[in-house]
Coordinates of C-alpha atoms in Angstrom, one line a residue:
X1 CA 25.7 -22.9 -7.2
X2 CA 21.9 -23.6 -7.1
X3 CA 21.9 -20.3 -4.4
X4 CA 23.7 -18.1 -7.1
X5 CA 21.2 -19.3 -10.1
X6 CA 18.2 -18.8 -7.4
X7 CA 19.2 -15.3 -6.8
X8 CA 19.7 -14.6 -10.5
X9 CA 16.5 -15.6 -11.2
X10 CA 14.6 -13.0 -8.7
X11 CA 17.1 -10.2 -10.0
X12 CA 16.3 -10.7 -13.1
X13 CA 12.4 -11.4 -11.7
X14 CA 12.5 -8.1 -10.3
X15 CA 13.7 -5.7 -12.8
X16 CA 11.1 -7.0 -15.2
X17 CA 8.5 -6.5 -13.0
X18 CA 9.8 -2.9 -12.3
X19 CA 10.0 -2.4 -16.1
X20 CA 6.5 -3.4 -17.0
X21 CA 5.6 -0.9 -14.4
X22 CA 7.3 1.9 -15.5
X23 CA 6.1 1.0 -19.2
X24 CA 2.5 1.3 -18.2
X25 CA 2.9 5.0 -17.2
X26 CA 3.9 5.8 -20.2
X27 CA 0.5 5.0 -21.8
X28 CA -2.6 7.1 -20.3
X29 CA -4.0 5.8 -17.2
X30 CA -7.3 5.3 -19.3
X31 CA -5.6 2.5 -21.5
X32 CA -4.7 0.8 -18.7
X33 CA -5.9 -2.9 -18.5
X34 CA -6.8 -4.1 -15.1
X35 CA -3.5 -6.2 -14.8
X36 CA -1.7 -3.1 -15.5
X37 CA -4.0 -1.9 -12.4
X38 CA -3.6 -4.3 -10.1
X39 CA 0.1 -4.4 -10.4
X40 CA 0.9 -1.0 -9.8
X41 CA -1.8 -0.7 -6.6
X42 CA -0.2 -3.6 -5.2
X43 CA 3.3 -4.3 -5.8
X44 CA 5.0 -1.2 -7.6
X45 CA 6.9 1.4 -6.7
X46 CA 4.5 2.7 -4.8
X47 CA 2.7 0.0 -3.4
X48 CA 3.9 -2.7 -1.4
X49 CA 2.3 -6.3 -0.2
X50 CA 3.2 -8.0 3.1
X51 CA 2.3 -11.5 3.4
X52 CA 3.5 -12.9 7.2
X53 CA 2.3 -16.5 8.2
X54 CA 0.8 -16.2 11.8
X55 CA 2.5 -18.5 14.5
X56 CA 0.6 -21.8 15.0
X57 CA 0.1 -20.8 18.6
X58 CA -2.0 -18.3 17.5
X59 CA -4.7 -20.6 15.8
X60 CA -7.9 -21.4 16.8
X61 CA -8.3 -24.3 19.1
X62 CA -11.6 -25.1 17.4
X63 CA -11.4 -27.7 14.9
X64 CA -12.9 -28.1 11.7
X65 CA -16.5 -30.1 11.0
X66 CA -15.0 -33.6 11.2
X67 CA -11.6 -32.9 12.2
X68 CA -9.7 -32.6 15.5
X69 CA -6.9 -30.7 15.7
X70 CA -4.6 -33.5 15.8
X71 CA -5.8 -35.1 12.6
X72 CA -6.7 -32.0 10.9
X73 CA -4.7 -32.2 7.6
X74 CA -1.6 -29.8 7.6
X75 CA -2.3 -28.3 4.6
X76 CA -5.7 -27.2 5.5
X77 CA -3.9 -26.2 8.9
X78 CA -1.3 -24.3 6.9
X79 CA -4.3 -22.5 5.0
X80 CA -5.8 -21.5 8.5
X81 CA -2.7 -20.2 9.5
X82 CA -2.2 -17.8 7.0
X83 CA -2.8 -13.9 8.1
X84 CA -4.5 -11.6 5.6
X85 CA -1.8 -9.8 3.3
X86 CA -1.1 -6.3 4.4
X87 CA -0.8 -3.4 1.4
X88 CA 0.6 0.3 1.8
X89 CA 0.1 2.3 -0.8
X90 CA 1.8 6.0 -1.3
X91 CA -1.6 7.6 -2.1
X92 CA 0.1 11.1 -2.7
X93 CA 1.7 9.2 -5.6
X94 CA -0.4 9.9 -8.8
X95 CA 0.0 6.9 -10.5
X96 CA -2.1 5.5 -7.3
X97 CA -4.6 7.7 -8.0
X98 CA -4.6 6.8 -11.2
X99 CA -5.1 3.1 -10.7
X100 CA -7.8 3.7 -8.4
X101 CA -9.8 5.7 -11.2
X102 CA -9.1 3.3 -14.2
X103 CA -10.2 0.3 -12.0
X104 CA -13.5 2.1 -11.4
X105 CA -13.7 2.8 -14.9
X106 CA -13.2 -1.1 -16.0
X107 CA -15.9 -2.0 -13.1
X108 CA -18.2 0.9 -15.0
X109 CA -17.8 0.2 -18.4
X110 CA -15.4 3.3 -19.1
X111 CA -14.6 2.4 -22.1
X112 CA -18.0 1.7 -23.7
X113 CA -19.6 5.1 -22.4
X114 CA -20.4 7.9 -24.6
X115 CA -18.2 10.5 -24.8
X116 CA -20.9 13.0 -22.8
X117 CA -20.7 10.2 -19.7
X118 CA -17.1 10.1 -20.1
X119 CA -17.0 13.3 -19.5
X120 CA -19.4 13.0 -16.7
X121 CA -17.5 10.5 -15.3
X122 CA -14.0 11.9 -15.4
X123 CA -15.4 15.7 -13.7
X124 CA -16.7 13.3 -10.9
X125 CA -13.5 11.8 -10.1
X126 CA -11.0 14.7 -11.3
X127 CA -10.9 16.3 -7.7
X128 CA -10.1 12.3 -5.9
X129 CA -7.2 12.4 -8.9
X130 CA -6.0 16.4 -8.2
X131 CA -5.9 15.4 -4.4
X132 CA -5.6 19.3 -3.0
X133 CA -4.0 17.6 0.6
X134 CA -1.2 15.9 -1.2
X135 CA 0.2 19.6 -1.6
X136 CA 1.3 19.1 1.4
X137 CA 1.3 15.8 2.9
X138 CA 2.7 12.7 2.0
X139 CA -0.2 10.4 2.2
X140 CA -0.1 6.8 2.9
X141 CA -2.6 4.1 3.2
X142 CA -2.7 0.6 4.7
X143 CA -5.2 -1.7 4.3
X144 CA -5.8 -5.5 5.1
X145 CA -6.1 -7.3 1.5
X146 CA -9.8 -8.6 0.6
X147 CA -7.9 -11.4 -0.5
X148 CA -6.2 -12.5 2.9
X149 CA -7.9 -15.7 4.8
X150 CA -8.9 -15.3 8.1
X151 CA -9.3 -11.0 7.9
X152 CA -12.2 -11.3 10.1
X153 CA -14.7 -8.0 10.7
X154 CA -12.2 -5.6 12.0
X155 CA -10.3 -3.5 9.9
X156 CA -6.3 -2.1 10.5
X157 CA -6.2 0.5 13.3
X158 CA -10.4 0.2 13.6
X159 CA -11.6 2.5 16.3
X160 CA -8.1 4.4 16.8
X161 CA -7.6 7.9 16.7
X162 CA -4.4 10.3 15.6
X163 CA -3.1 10.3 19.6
X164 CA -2.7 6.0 19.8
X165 CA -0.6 6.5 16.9
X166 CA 1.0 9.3 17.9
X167 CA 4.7 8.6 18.4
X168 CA 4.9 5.3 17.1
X169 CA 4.3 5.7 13.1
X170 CA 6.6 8.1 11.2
X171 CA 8.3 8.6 7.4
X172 CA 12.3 8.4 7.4
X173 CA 14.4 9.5 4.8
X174 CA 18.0 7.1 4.3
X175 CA 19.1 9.9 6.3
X176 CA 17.5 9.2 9.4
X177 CA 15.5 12.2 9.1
X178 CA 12.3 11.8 10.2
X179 CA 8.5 12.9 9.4
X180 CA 6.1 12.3 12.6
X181 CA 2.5 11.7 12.3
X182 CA 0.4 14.9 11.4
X183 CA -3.6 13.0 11.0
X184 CA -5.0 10.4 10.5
X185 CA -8.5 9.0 9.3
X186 CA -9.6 6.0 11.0
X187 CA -11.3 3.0 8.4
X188 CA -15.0 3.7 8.4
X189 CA -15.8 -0.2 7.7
X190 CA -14.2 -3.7 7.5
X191 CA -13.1 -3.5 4.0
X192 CA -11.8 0.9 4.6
X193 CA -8.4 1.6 4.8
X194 CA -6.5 3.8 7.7
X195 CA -5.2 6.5 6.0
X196 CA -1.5 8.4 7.3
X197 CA -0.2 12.1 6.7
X198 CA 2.7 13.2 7.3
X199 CA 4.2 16.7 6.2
X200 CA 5.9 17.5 3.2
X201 CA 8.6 19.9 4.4
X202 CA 9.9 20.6 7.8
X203 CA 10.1 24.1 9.5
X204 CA 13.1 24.9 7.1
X205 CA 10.9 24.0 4.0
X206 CA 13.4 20.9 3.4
X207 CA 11.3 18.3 1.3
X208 CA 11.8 14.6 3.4
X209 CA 12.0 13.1 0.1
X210 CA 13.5 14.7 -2.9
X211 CA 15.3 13.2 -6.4
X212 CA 18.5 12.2 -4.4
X213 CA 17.2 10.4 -1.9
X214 CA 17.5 6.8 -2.2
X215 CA 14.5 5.5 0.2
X216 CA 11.4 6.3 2.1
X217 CA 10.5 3.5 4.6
X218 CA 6.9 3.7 6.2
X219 CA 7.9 2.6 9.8
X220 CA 6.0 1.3 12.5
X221 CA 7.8 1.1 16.4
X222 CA 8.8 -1.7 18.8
X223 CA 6.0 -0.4 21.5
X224 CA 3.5 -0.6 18.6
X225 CA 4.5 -4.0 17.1
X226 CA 4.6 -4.9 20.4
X227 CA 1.1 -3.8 21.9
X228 CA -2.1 -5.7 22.4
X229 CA -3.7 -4.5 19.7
X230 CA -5.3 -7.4 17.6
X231 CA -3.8 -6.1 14.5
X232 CA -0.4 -5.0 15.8
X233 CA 1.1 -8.4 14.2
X234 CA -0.2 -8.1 11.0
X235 CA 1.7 -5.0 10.6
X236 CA 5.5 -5.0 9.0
X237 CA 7.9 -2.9 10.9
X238 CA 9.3 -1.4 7.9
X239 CA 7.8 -0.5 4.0
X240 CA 11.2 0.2 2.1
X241 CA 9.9 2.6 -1.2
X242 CA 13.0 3.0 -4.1
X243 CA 12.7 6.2 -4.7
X244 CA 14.8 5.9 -8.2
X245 CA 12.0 4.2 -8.9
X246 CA 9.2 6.3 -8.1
X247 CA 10.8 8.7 -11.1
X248 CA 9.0 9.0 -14.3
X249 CA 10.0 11.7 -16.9
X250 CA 12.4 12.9 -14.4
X251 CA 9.9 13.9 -12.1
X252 CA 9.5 12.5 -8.9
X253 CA 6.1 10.8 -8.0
X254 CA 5.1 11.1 -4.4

């Protein structure tokens, strides 16, 4: 019984969380508080967070000012062994675009500007929003979170180029079909994200994802997961996106 009533509670959880998302597009992006902001760039339809605890074997071995590890409290130890939270974001999506732009307006003081640096403001940031590429390509970004303990100096995919990665990140459709790797733009910084294309339309002009579909999943393979690479466990194997979700106005927003 107490299993039913738990997974009531995160069905009901998650339609109301899907609902205040969808509510907040339908006020301008410039209205948007910074909650409404930071729900929709990180847990929306079209942005997902992935928190993974690291396995103990993996922490350091030095202990802590005063502390062995032994006798090191388990919380704290629990604390150290958390792995920074990992967020991809469908950047081709609008509404991510959006977000991006109304936080920068909060930070700036948007709202408070003159209508003459509004304007100033908004001409500035109007080709970031318009995104030419996204024609295109689907573009997705992954990032580690600013707010994950333990994220260190190097950033996701830091000094890798388009042919590591080559192979072993693609789109798929709930068909199985498949978009391969077309660029990608390394971080330029700790705190940067790597930044994924893939194409729009095949050689047929066949959109991957269109109205019908059901899913998109960002996927990452076995051989990658699996490497060397420092950040390779951090990564999840699979972003699921709803695409009945990612509809607004009957328009599909990626």
């Amino acid at each position: 019984m107490s299993e039913r009533i738990i997974t009531l509670v995160s069905v009901v959880v998650f339609f109301a969380l899907n609902a205040a998302a969808q509510k907040n597009l339908d006020k301008p992006y410039d209205t948007w508080s910074r909650d409404d902001v930071i729900k929709i760039l990180s847990d929306s339809p079209w942005a997902k967070t992935h928190q993974v605890s690291q396995p103990s074997s993996t922490l350091s071995d030095a202990p802590t000012t005063g502390a062995t590890k032994s006798n090191t409290p388990a919380q704290q130890r629990s604390r150290d062994a958390v792995i920074p939270p990992v967020v991809v974001r469908l950047h081709s999506a609008r509404p991510i675009r959006e977000a991006v732009v109304r936080l920068q307006q909060i930070d700036g003081g948007y709202d408070k500007m003159s209508d003459a640096d509004k304007k100033t403001f908004d001409d500035a940031h109007q080709k970031f929003l318009d995104c030419a590429v996204c024609t295109d390509y689907y573009v997705v970004t992954v990032f580690k979170s600013p707010s994950g303990r333990g994220a260190g100096e190097q950033a996701l995919f830091d000094g890798m180029t388009i042919a590591d990665l080559k192979g072993k990140v693609k789109l798929v459709n709930d068909n199985g079909q498949e978009r391969e790797l077309a660029e990608f733009n390394p971080p330029k910084n700790a705190r940067d994200m790597a930044v994924f294309y893939f194409k729009r339309t095949d050689d047929g002009g066949v959109s991957l994802v269109a109205e019908d579909s059901k899913e998109v999943r960002l996927v990452f393979t076995k051989e990658f997961l699996s490497s060397k690479k420092l950040f390779a466990a951090l990564l999840p194997a699979n972003t699921s996106f709803k695409v009945s979700k990612m509809i607004v106005g009957g328009k599909l927003l990626f």
